[in-house]
Amino acid sequence: MKVTLGFDDTDSPLGNCTTHLAFSLLSILKEKGWKPLDFPRLIRNNPNVPFKTRGNGSVALTFLVPSSLNFEKIHNELSTWLFNRTADHEMTNPGFILLVGELGSELSSFAQRALIKVLTIDETISLLDHPSVYYSFKGTGQGLIGSLAAIGNELKNDFTYELLAYRIANNRGTKRRIDRESFIRLDDSSFQTFSSYDSDTGRIASVPNGPDPVLYGIRGESANLLISANSVIKQLEKIEGWCVFRTNQGTDEHLVNAFPSLEPYEVSLIEAKVVNEPDIIAGGHTILTLERSSDGSQFHALAYEPSKSFRSTVKELRPDDRLIVGGSIRGVSPSELPTFNIERLDVIEVAPFSRLVNPPCPSCNKRMESDGVNAGYKCKKCKIKDPSATKVPVFESRSLEKGRYLPPIGAHRHLTMPFSRYDLAKQKKTYSTPQWSDFLSIDFSHANKEHVDFE
Ligand code: ATP
């Protein structure tokens, strides 16, 4: 019998991590003799939902188990185990789902919508009220949305892998000790990794900040190659172990499904025309006004200061340039127009752009000065006055090229496809049913041996 467990919203800004709970739970299920049918799946949902702690990630685990098992008891024991380990925080509203068998096509459409829209707890519960489903939650139950979306997203098209290495309990909250060189070299090696190092900012993108238990995460095209890559990373800290997840990270799965929406928090892909020249606002962010091609509605588009070189590209945009922007409308806009955070930019057409400048002196060719309101222009040097002269257009040479622009790797969303994957993503990808050793390694001299009694 196929059984899928899904869970989410177990962490808070103060610690914990849903993938780490998956790592611990997997050690329990391995002990029980459950047979994995898939790698653990780490699904990133709509990156703009206001309830997220970091990257809006949720986890699904799929197994083949005897149909004689008492699923209700297993659900009760595992959810109690999980909820005892979730953060005690107002932003933590965990959900846990156990699905026996399949739930039908509605489930995969729910998962696709979870990538781009803001879904409600009510619509989630109406799908969960089904004889094959056992579910429980704490707090508001918000976590059920990501849990169900993870179960429903079976990554049938493009996918990648991430190997996450976990810190031992005593080290969490302290500065991570990592060998920078190991990560800097990684993406240029033959391990098919991506987004390990952000050469624009010098930041190791594989290493998070903050109190969560992840020491580093390496992303790549193949689980086997990630395990090989991990063995060449110089370990400066002891780890509890590692787990390889199959994931939609780096696939653009959200943008593939997006509409030209101007609704707050929705993932959106909009064809638009530039209305005015970009401006720099407080904090160093670049802002400009765009007009949606479909209906002429206007919105502000923002490139954040941390997006560095991307911001410089946005600064080069001029009125009438045509674009497709990927991103989302902010919840609260700092201006009267809806404000769009740009995550990806396609320049489709670079329009000619001219500025009006003072006319040239007919004698020395230098720019003349105004001779007063409606009084024309004068050249002091040549002592020439021309009362009928007006400003003249001067065309700016446009160095901006048509094409796709992305922020530097360190400012990517988890879902953003980096340029390095563009060719790989076109190839059809498959995977074989994994063995435990294909994705899990736990060192019980550093990790707690967990146990749950459900038989
Ligand atoms: P981490 O990456 O460390 O796991 P997180 O960023 O995933 O943290 P959560 O604490 O899991 O953040 O919070 C995200 C919340 O948003 C969860 O409750 C999840 O169920 C919910 N959620 C996910 N996708 C949607 C969606 N499309 N609509 C509404 N709620 C969603």
CSV table of C-alpha atoms and ligand atoms in Angstrom, one decimal:
chain,number,residue,atom,x,y,z
A,1,MET,CA,0.0,0.0,0.0
A,2,LYS,CA,1.3,3.5,-0.9
A,3,VAL,CA,1.4,5.9,2.0
A,4,THR,CA,2.4,9.6,1.8
A,5,LEU,CA,3.2,11.8,4.8
A,6,GLY,CA,3.1,15.5,4.4
A,7,PHE,CA,4.0,18.2,7.0
A,8,ASP,CA,4.7,21.9,7.2
A,9,ASP,CA,5.0,24.9,9.4
A,10,THR,CA,7.0,23.3,12.2
A,11,ASP,CA,9.6,26.1,12.5
A,12,SER,CA,9.8,29.7,13.7
A,13,PRO,CA,12.3,32.5,13.1
A,14,LEU,CA,13.9,31.3,16.4
A,15,GLY,CA,14.9,27.8,15.2
A,16,ASN,CA,13.8,24.4,14.0
A,17,CYS,CA,13.4,23.4,10.4
A,18,THR,CA,10.8,21.2,8.6
A,19,THR,CA,13.5,19.3,6.7
A,20,HIS,CA,15.3,18.5,9.9
A,21,LEU,CA,12.2,17.0,11.3
A,22,ALA,CA,11.9,15.0,8.1
A,23,PHE,CA,15.4,13.8,8.6
A,24,SER,CA,14.6,12.6,12.2
A,25,LEU,CA,11.3,11.1,11.1
A,26,LEU,CA,13.0,9.2,8.3
A,27,SER,CA,15.3,7.5,10.8
A,28,ILE,CA,12.2,6.2,12.7
A,29,LEU,CA,10.5,4.9,9.6
A,30,LYS,CA,13.7,3.2,8.3
A,31,GLU,CA,13.9,1.4,11.6
A,32,LYS,CA,10.3,0.2,11.1
A,33,GLY,CA,11.3,-1.4,7.7
A,34,TRP,CA,9.2,1.0,5.6
A,35,LYS,CA,10.2,1.0,1.9
A,36,PRO,CA,10.8,4.4,0.3
A,37,LEU,CA,9.0,4.8,-3.1
A,38,ASP,CA,10.5,8.2,-3.7
A,39,PHE,CA,13.2,10.5,-2.4
A,40,PRO,CA,11.9,12.7,0.4
A,41,ARG,CA,10.3,15.7,-1.5
A,42,LEU,CA,11.1,19.3,-0.5
A,43,ILE,CA,8.4,21.4,-2.1
A,44,ARG,CA,8.7,25.2,-2.3
A,45,ASN,CA,5.3,26.8,-2.6
A,46,ASN,CA,4.3,30.4,-3.4
A,47,PRO,CA,7.4,32.4,-2.1
A,48,ASN,CA,5.3,35.5,-1.4
A,49,VAL,CA,2.8,34.2,1.2
A,50,PRO,CA,3.0,36.4,4.2
A,51,PHE,CA,2.9,33.4,6.7
A,52,LYS,CA,6.3,32.0,5.7
A,53,THR,CA,9.4,31.9,7.9
A,54,ARG,CA,12.0,31.7,5.2
A,55,GLY,CA,11.5,29.9,1.9
A,56,ASN,CA,8.0,28.5,2.2
A,57,GLY,CA,9.2,24.9,2.1
A,58,SER,CA,7.1,21.8,3.0
A,59,VAL,CA,8.0,18.1,2.9
A,60,ALA,CA,6.3,14.9,1.6
A,61,LEU,CA,7.6,11.3,2.3
A,62,THR,CA,6.2,8.4,0.2
A,63,PHE,CA,6.5,4.7,1.2
A,64,LEU,CA,5.3,1.2,0.4
A,65,VAL,CA,3.9,-0.4,3.6
A,66,PRO,CA,1.8,-3.5,4.4
A,67,SER,CA,-1.9,-2.7,4.0
A,68,SER,CA,-2.6,-4.4,7.4
A,69,LEU,CA,-1.1,-1.5,9.3
A,70,ASN,CA,-3.3,0.5,11.7
A,71,PHE,CA,-3.0,3.9,9.8
A,72,GLU,CA,-5.1,5.8,12.3
A,73,LYS,CA,-2.8,4.8,15.1
A,74,ILE,CA,0.3,5.6,13.0
A,75,HIS,CA,-1.1,9.0,12.2
A,76,ASN,CA,-1.9,9.7,15.9
A,77,GLU,CA,1.6,8.6,17.1
A,78,LEU,CA,3.5,10.4,14.4
A,79,SER,CA,1.6,13.6,14.6
A,80,THR,CA,2.1,13.7,18.4
A,81,TRP,CA,5.8,13.0,17.9
A,82,LEU,CA,6.0,15.8,15.3
A,83,PHE,CA,4.0,18.4,17.3
A,84,ASN,CA,6.1,17.8,20.4
A,85,ARG,CA,9.1,18.9,18.3
A,86,THR,CA,7.6,22.0,16.6
A,87,ALA,CA,8.5,25.5,17.7
A,88,ASP,CA,6.3,27.1,20.3
A,89,HIS,CA,5.7,30.4,18.5
A,90,GLU,CA,2.7,32.4,17.3
A,91,MET,CA,3.9,32.1,13.7
A,92,THR,CA,4.1,28.3,14.0
A,93,ASN,CA,0.9,26.5,13.0
A,94,PRO,CA,1.9,23.0,12.1
A,95,GLY,CA,0.0,20.5,10.0
A,96,PHE,CA,0.5,16.8,9.5
A,97,ILE,CA,-1.3,14.6,6.9
A,98,LEU,CA,-1.2,10.9,6.2
A,99,LEU,CA,-2.6,9.8,2.9
A,100,VAL,CA,-3.3,6.1,2.2
A,101,GLY,CA,-3.3,5.5,-1.5
A,102,GLU,CA,-4.2,8.3,-3.9
A,103,LEU,CA,-6.5,11.3,-3.7
A,104,GLY,CA,-7.3,12.0,-7.3
A,105,SER,CA,-6.6,14.8,-9.8
A,106,GLU,CA,-7.9,17.6,-7.6
A,107,LEU,CA,-4.9,17.1,-5.4
A,108,SER,CA,-2.4,17.9,-8.1
A,109,SER,CA,-4.3,21.0,-9.2
A,110,PHE,CA,-4.3,22.1,-5.6
A,111,ALA,CA,-0.5,21.7,-5.5
A,112,GLN,CA,-0.1,23.7,-8.7
A,113,ARG,CA,-2.3,26.5,-7.3
A,114,ALA,CA,-0.3,26.5,-4.1
A,115,LEU,CA,2.7,27.6,-6.2
A,116,ILE,CA,1.2,30.8,-7.3
A,117,LYS,CA,-1.9,31.7,-5.2
A,118,VAL,CA,-2.8,32.2,-1.6
A,119,LEU,CA,-5.0,29.3,-0.7
A,120,THR,CA,-7.4,29.1,2.3
A,121,ILE,CA,-7.5,26.6,5.1
A,122,ASP,CA,-11.2,25.9,4.3
A,123,GLU,CA,-10.5,24.7,0.8
A,124,THR,CA,-7.7,22.6,2.1
A,125,ILE,CA,-9.9,20.9,4.7
A,126,SER,CA,-12.6,20.2,2.2
A,127,LEU,CA,-10.1,18.1,0.2
A,128,LEU,CA,-8.8,16.5,3.3
A,129,ASP,CA,-12.2,15.3,4.4
A,130,HIS,CA,-11.8,12.0,2.6
A,131,PRO,CA,-11.7,8.4,3.9
A,132,SER,CA,-8.1,7.8,2.8
A,133,VAL,CA,-6.8,10.8,4.7
A,134,TYR,CA,-5.8,11.3,8.3
A,135,TYR,CA,-4.8,14.8,9.3
A,136,SER,CA,-4.1,16.9,12.4
A,137,PHE,CA,-2.9,20.4,13.1
A,138,LYS,CA,-2.0,22.9,15.9
A,139,GLY,CA,-3.0,26.6,16.0
A,140,THR,CA,-4.8,27.9,13.0
A,141,GLY,CA,-4.0,24.8,10.8
A,142,GLN,CA,-2.2,27.0,8.2
A,143,GLY,CA,0.5,24.3,7.9
A,144,LEU,CA,-2.0,21.9,6.3
A,145,ILE,CA,-1.9,24.0,3.1
A,146,GLY,CA,1.8,23.4,2.5
A,147,SER,CA,1.5,19.8,3.8
A,148,LEU,CA,-1.1,18.9,1.2
A,149,ALA,CA,0.7,20.9,-1.5
A,150,ALA,CA,3.8,18.8,-0.9
A,151,ILE,CA,1.9,15.5,-1.1
A,152,GLY,CA,0.2,16.7,-4.3
A,153,ASN,CA,3.4,17.9,-6.1
A,154,GLU,CA,5.0,14.7,-7.4
A,155,LEU,CA,7.6,16.7,-9.5
A,156,LYS,CA,6.6,15.0,-12.7
A,157,ASN,CA,8.3,17.5,-14.9
A,158,ASP,CA,11.6,19.3,-14.1
A,159,PHE,CA,13.2,18.7,-10.6
A,160,THR,CA,16.5,19.0,-8.8
A,161,TYR,CA,18.0,17.6,-5.6
A,162,GLU,CA,19.4,19.2,-2.5
A,163,LEU,CA,21.6,17.5,0.0
A,164,LEU,CA,21.2,19.1,3.4
A,165,ALA,CA,23.7,18.5,6.2
A,166,TYR,CA,22.6,19.0,9.8
A,167,ARG,CA,24.5,20.5,12.7
A,168,ILE,CA,24.8,18.7,16.0
A,169,ALA,CA,22.5,20.2,18.7
A,170,ASN,CA,25.3,21.9,20.7
A,171,ASN,CA,26.4,23.9,17.7
A,172,ARG,CA,23.1,25.3,16.7
A,173,GLY,CA,22.9,29.1,17.1
A,174,THR,CA,26.7,29.5,16.9
A,175,LYS,CA,28.6,30.8,13.9
A,176,ARG,CA,28.8,28.1,11.2
A,177,ARG,CA,32.4,26.8,10.6
A,178,ILE,CA,32.7,26.0,6.9
A,179,ASP,CA,35.5,25.7,4.4
A,180,ARG,CA,34.7,28.5,1.9
A,181,GLU,CA,37.0,27.0,-0.7
A,182,SER,CA,35.1,23.7,-0.8
A,183,PHE,CA,31.9,25.6,-1.9
A,184,ILE,CA,33.6,28.2,-4.2
A,185,ARG,CA,35.0,25.3,-6.3
A,186,LEU,CA,31.9,23.2,-6.3
A,187,ASP,CA,29.9,24.5,-9.2
A,188,ASP,CA,32.9,24.4,-11.5
A,189,SER,CA,33.6,20.8,-10.8
A,190,SER,CA,32.0,17.7,-12.4
A,191,PHE,CA,29.3,17.2,-9.7
A,192,GLN,CA,26.6,19.1,-11.6
A,193,THR,CA,25.8,21.4,-8.6
A,194,PHE,CA,24.4,24.8,-9.0
A,195,SER,CA,24.0,28.1,-7.0
A,196,SER,CA,26.6,27.1,-4.4
A,197,TYR,CA,28.6,30.4,-4.6
A,198,ASP,CA,27.5,33.9,-5.5
A,199,SER,CA,30.5,35.4,-7.3
A,200,ASP,CA,28.8,38.8,-7.5
A,201,THR,CA,28.8,39.2,-3.7
A,202,GLY,CA,31.4,36.6,-2.6
A,203,ARG,CA,28.7,34.9,-0.5
A,204,ILE,CA,28.5,31.1,-0.1
A,205,ALA,CA,24.9,30.6,-1.1
A,206,SER,CA,24.9,27.0,0.2
A,207,VAL,CA,25.3,28.1,3.8
A,208,PRO,CA,22.3,29.7,5.6
A,209,ASN,CA,22.4,32.3,8.4
A,210,GLY,CA,20.4,31.9,11.5
A,211,PRO,CA,19.6,29.5,14.3
A,212,ASP,CA,18.2,26.6,12.2
A,213,PRO,CA,20.0,23.2,12.2
A,214,VAL,CA,21.1,23.2,8.6
A,215,LEU,CA,24.9,23.6,8.2
A,216,TYR,CA,24.8,23.7,4.4
A,217,GLY,CA,22.7,22.6,1.5
A,218,ILE,CA,24.2,21.7,-1.9
A,219,ARG,CA,21.9,21.7,-4.9
A,220,GLY,CA,22.4,19.6,-8.0
A,221,GLU,CA,21.0,17.6,-10.9
A,222,SER,CA,21.8,14.1,-9.5
A,223,ALA,CA,21.4,12.6,-6.0
A,224,ASN,CA,24.5,10.3,-6.5
A,225,LEU,CA,26.6,13.2,-7.7
A,226,LEU,CA,25.5,15.3,-4.7
A,227,ILE,CA,26.6,12.5,-2.3
A,228,SER,CA,30.0,12.4,-4.1
A,229,ALA,CA,30.3,16.2,-3.9
A,230,ASN,CA,29.5,16.1,-0.2
A,231,SER,CA,32.4,13.7,0.4
A,232,VAL,CA,34.9,16.3,-1.0
A,233,ILE,CA,33.5,19.1,1.2
A,234,LYS,CA,36.0,19.7,4.0
A,235,GLN,CA,34.0,19.3,7.2
A,236,LEU,CA,35.0,21.7,9.9
A,237,GLU,CA,32.0,20.9,12.2
A,238,LYS,CA,30.7,17.5,13.2
A,239,ILE,CA,27.3,16.8,11.6
A,240,GLU,CA,24.3,14.6,12.7
A,241,GLY,CA,24.1,13.4,9.1
A,242,TRP,CA,22.6,14.4,5.8
A,243,CYS,CA,19.5,13.8,3.7
A,244,VAL,CA,19.0,14.2,-0.1
A,245,PHE,CA,15.6,15.7,-1.1
A,246,ARG,CA,14.0,15.7,-4.5
A,247,THR,CA,12.8,19.2,-5.0
A,248,ASN,CA,11.3,21.9,-7.3
A,249,GLN,CA,14.1,24.3,-6.3
A,250,GLY,CA,15.8,26.0,-9.2
A,251,THR,CA,13.0,24.9,-11.6
A,252,ASP,CA,11.0,28.2,-12.0
A,253,GLU,CA,7.9,25.9,-11.4
A,254,HIS,CA,6.0,28.9,-10.0
A,255,LEU,CA,6.6,31.2,-13.0
A,256,VAL,CA,5.8,28.4,-15.4
A,257,ASN,CA,2.2,28.4,-14.0
A,258,ALA,CA,1.8,32.2,-13.4
A,259,PHE,CA,-0.8,34.6,-14.8
A,260,PRO,CA,-0.5,38.4,-15.3
A,261,SER,CA,-2.0,38.9,-11.9
A,262,LEU,CA,-1.9,42.2,-10.0
A,263,GLU,CA,-3.3,40.6,-6.8
A,264,PRO,CA,-1.1,40.9,-3.7
A,265,TYR,CA,1.1,37.9,-2.8
A,266,GLU,CA,0.3,36.0,-6.1
A,267,VAL,CA,3.1,34.9,-8.3
A,268,SER,CA,2.7,36.7,-11.5
A,269,LEU,CA,4.2,37.1,-15.0
A,270,ILE,CA,3.2,40.3,-16.7
A,271,GLU,CA,3.9,41.7,-20.2
A,272,ALA,CA,4.3,45.4,-19.7
A,273,LYS,CA,5.5,48.7,-21.2
A,274,VAL,CA,7.8,51.1,-19.3
A,275,VAL,CA,6.1,54.4,-18.5
A,276,ASN,CA,8.8,56.5,-16.9
A,277,GLU,CA,12.5,56.5,-16.2
A,278,PRO,CA,13.7,54.5,-13.1
A,279,ASP,CA,14.2,56.3,-9.8
A,280,ILE,CA,16.2,55.4,-6.7
A,281,ILE,CA,14.3,55.4,-3.5
A,282,ALA,CA,15.2,55.2,0.2
A,283,GLY,CA,17.2,52.1,0.9
A,284,GLY,CA,18.8,52.2,-2.6
A,285,HIS,CA,16.0,50.3,-4.3
A,286,THR,CA,15.2,51.1,-7.9
A,287,ILE,CA,11.6,51.8,-8.8
A,288,LEU,CA,9.8,52.5,-12.1
A,289,THR,CA,6.2,52.6,-13.4
A,290,LEU,CA,5.0,49.9,-15.8
A,291,GLU,CA,1.8,49.5,-17.8
A,292,ARG,CA,0.3,46.1,-18.1
A,293,SER,CA,-0.2,45.3,-21.9
A,294,SER,CA,-3.4,43.4,-21.4
A,295,ASP,CA,-5.5,46.3,-20.0
A,296,GLY,CA,-3.3,49.4,-19.6
A,297,SER,CA,-3.3,49.3,-15.7
A,298,GLN,CA,-0.3,50.8,-14.2
A,299,PHE,CA,1.9,49.5,-11.3
A,300,HIS,CA,5.2,50.3,-9.7
A,301,ALA,CA,8.0,47.7,-10.2
A,302,LEU,CA,10.8,47.5,-7.7
A,303,ALA,CA,14.3,46.0,-7.8
A,304,TYR,CA,15.8,45.7,-4.4
A,305,GLU,CA,19.2,47.0,-3.3
A,306,PRO,CA,20.5,43.5,-2.5
A,307,SER,CA,19.9,42.5,-6.1
A,308,LYS,CA,23.0,44.7,-7.0
A,309,SER,CA,23.9,44.2,-10.7
A,310,PHE,CA,20.2,43.4,-11.5
A,311,ARG,CA,19.3,46.8,-10.1
A,312,SER,CA,21.8,48.4,-12.5
A,313,THR,CA,20.0,46.7,-15.4
A,314,VAL,CA,16.6,48.0,-14.2
A,315,LYS,CA,18.1,51.5,-14.0
A,316,GLU,CA,18.8,51.3,-17.8
A,317,LEU,CA,15.1,50.8,-18.7
A,318,ARG,CA,13.5,53.7,-20.5
A,319,PRO,CA,9.9,54.7,-21.5
A,320,ASP,CA,8.3,52.4,-24.2
A,321,ASP,CA,10.7,49.5,-23.6
A,322,ARG,CA,8.7,46.3,-23.6
A,323,LEU,CA,9.2,43.7,-20.9
A,324,ILE,CA,7.9,40.6,-19.3
A,325,VAL,CA,8.4,40.8,-15.5
A,326,GLY,CA,8.1,37.8,-13.2
A,327,GLY,CA,7.5,38.3,-9.5
A,328,SER,CA,4.6,39.4,-7.3
A,329,ILE,CA,2.6,42.4,-6.0
A,330,ARG,CA,3.6,43.3,-2.4
A,331,GLY,CA,1.0,43.1,0.4
A,332,VAL,CA,1.3,46.7,1.4
A,333,SER,CA,2.5,49.1,-1.4
A,334,PRO,CA,4.6,52.1,-0.3
A,335,SER,CA,2.7,54.2,-3.0
A,336,GLU,CA,-0.8,54.7,-4.3
A,337,LEU,CA,-0.1,52.1,-7.1
A,338,PRO,CA,0.3,48.4,-6.5
A,339,THR,CA,4.0,47.6,-6.1
A,340,PHE,CA,5.6,44.6,-7.9
A,341,ASN,CA,8.8,43.0,-6.7
A,342,ILE,CA,10.7,42.0,-9.8
A,343,GLU,CA,12.3,38.5,-9.6
A,344,ARG,CA,13.0,38.0,-13.3
A,345,LEU,CA,13.1,40.4,-16.2
A,346,ASP,CA,12.8,39.7,-19.9
A,347,VAL,CA,13.5,42.7,-22.1
A,348,ILE,CA,11.6,42.1,-25.3
A,349,GLU,CA,12.1,45.5,-27.0
A,350,VAL,CA,14.5,48.3,-26.4
A,351,ALA,CA,12.8,51.5,-27.6
A,352,PRO,CA,14.7,54.6,-28.9
A,353,PHE,CA,14.9,57.2,-26.2
A,354,SER,CA,15.6,60.9,-26.5
A,355,ARG,CA,16.0,63.7,-24.0
A,356,LEU,CA,15.2,67.4,-24.7
A,357,VAL,CA,18.4,69.5,-24.3
A,358,ASN,CA,19.3,73.1,-24.9
A,359,PRO,CA,20.0,73.8,-28.6
A,360,PRO,CA,23.6,74.0,-29.9
A,361,CYS,CA,25.2,77.3,-30.6
A,362,PRO,CA,25.3,77.7,-34.5
A,363,SER,CA,28.8,79.1,-34.2
A,364,CYS,CA,30.8,77.0,-31.5
A,365,ASN,CA,28.3,74.1,-31.3
A,366,LYS,CA,28.4,74.2,-27.5
A,367,ARG,CA,25.0,74.0,-25.7
A,368,MET,CA,23.4,77.5,-25.4
A,369,GLU,CA,21.9,78.8,-22.1
A,370,SER,CA,18.3,79.9,-21.6
A,371,ASP,CA,17.8,83.6,-22.1
A,372,GLY,CA,14.8,83.7,-19.8
A,373,VAL,CA,11.2,82.5,-19.9
A,374,ASN,CA,10.0,82.2,-23.5
A,375,ALA,CA,13.0,84.4,-24.5
A,376,GLY,CA,14.9,81.7,-26.4
A,377,TYR,CA,18.6,80.8,-25.9
A,378,LYS,CA,22.0,82.6,-26.0
A,379,CYS,CA,25.7,81.7,-26.2
A,380,LYS,CA,27.7,83.9,-23.9
A,381,LYS,CA,31.0,83.0,-25.5
A,382,CYS,CA,29.9,83.8,-29.1
A,383,LYS,CA,27.5,86.6,-28.0
A,384,ILE,CA,24.8,85.1,-30.1
A,385,LYS,CA,21.1,85.3,-29.1
A,386,ASP,CA,18.3,83.2,-30.8
A,387,PRO,CA,14.8,84.2,-29.4
A,388,SER,CA,13.1,81.5,-31.4
A,389,ALA,CA,15.4,78.6,-30.4
A,390,THR,CA,13.8,75.7,-28.5
A,391,LYS,CA,15.1,72.6,-26.8
A,392,VAL,CA,16.1,69.8,-29.2
A,393,PRO,CA,15.9,66.0,-28.8
A,394,VAL,CA,19.1,64.1,-28.3
A,395,PHE,CA,18.9,60.3,-28.7
A,396,GLU,CA,20.5,58.3,-25.9
A,397,SER,CA,22.6,55.4,-27.1
A,398,ARG,CA,21.0,52.3,-25.5
A,399,SER,CA,23.5,49.7,-24.3
A,400,LEU,CA,20.7,47.5,-22.8
A,401,GLU,CA,20.3,44.3,-24.7
A,402,LYS,CA,17.1,42.3,-25.3
A,403,GLY,CA,17.1,39.1,-23.2
A,404,ARG,CA,16.6,37.6,-19.8
A,405,TYR,CA,18.0,39.2,-16.6
A,406,LEU,CA,18.1,37.7,-13.1
A,407,PRO,CA,19.4,39.0,-9.8
A,408,PRO,CA,22.7,37.5,-8.6
A,409,ILE,CA,22.5,34.0,-7.2
A,410,GLY,CA,22.5,35.1,-3.5
A,411,ALA,CA,19.3,37.1,-4.1
A,412,HIS,CA,17.4,34.3,-5.9
A,413,ARG,CA,14.2,32.7,-4.6
A,414,HIS,CA,14.6,29.0,-3.9
A,415,LEU,CA,12.4,28.3,-6.9
A,416,THR,CA,14.4,30.6,-9.3
A,417,MET,CA,16.1,28.7,-12.1
A,418,PRO,CA,19.7,29.9,-12.3
A,419,PHE,CA,21.2,30.4,-15.8
A,420,SER,CA,23.4,27.4,-15.3
A,421,ARG,CA,20.3,25.1,-15.4
A,422,TYR,CA,18.8,26.5,-18.6
A,423,ASP,CA,20.0,23.7,-20.9
A,424,LEU,CA,19.7,20.9,-18.4
A,425,ALA,CA,16.1,21.9,-17.6
A,426,LYS,CA,15.1,21.2,-21.2
A,427,GLN,CA,16.1,17.5,-20.9
A,428,LYS,CA,13.5,15.0,-19.7
A,429,LYS,CA,14.5,13.8,-16.3
A,430,THR,CA,13.7,10.5,-14.6
A,431,TYR,CA,14.7,8.8,-11.3
A,432,SER,CA,14.6,5.3,-10.0
A,433,THR,CA,12.9,4.2,-6.8
A,434,PRO,CA,15.6,4.9,-4.2
A,435,GLN,CA,17.1,2.7,-1.4
A,436,TRP,CA,17.5,4.3,2.0
A,437,SER,CA,21.2,4.7,1.5
A,438,ASP,CA,20.5,6.8,-1.7
A,439,PHE,CA,19.3,9.7,0.4
A,440,LEU,CA,19.9,9.2,4.1
A,441,SER,CA,23.0,9.1,6.3
A,442,ILE,CA,22.7,9.5,10.1
A,443,ASP,CA,25.6,9.4,12.6
A,444,PHE,CA,24.0,8.2,15.8
A,445,SER,CA,27.0,9.2,17.8
A,446,HIS,CA,25.8,12.8,17.2
A,447,ALA,CA,22.1,12.4,16.5
A,448,ASN,CA,19.4,11.3,18.9
A,449,LYS,CA,18.0,7.8,18.2
A,450,GLU,CA,14.3,8.5,17.9
A,451,HIS,CA,11.6,6.0,18.4
A,452,VAL,CA,7.8,6.0,18.0
A,453,ASP,CA,5.6,3.1,19.1
A,454,PHE,CA,2.9,2.5,16.6
A,455,GLU,CA,2.8,-1.3,16.2
B,1,ATP,P1,11.1,26.8,6.2
B,1,ATP,O1,11.5,27.1,4.9
B,1,ATP,O2,12.1,26.9,7.2
B,1,ATP,O3,10.4,25.4,6.3
B,1,ATP,P2,8.9,28.3,5.7
B,1,ATP,O4,9.4,29.5,5.1
B,1,ATP,O5,8.5,27.1,5.0
B,1,ATP,O6,9.9,27.8,6.7
B,1,ATP,P3,6.5,28.0,7.3
B,1,ATP,O7,6.8,28.2,8.7
B,1,ATP,O8,6.3,26.6,6.8
B,1,ATP,O9,7.6,28.8,6.5
B,1,ATP,O10,5.2,28.9,6.9
B,1,ATP,C1,4.6,28.9,5.6
B,1,ATP,C2,3.1,28.7,5.8
B,1,ATP,O11,2.4,29.1,4.7
B,1,ATP,C3,2.7,27.3,6.1
B,1,ATP,O12,1.7,27.4,7.1
B,1,ATP,C4,2.1,26.8,4.8
B,1,ATP,O13,1.2,25.8,5.0
B,1,ATP,C5,1.5,28.1,4.3
B,1,ATP,N1,1.4,28.1,2.8
B,1,ATP,C6,2.2,27.6,1.9
B,1,ATP,N2,1.8,27.8,0.7
B,1,ATP,C7,0.7,28.5,0.8
B,1,ATP,C8,-0.3,29.1,-0.1
B,1,ATP,N3,-0.1,29.0,-1.4
B,1,ATP,N4,-1.3,29.7,0.4
B,1,ATP,C9,-1.5,29.9,1.7
B,1,ATP,N5,-0.7,29.4,2.6
B,1,ATP,C10,0.4,28.7,2.2
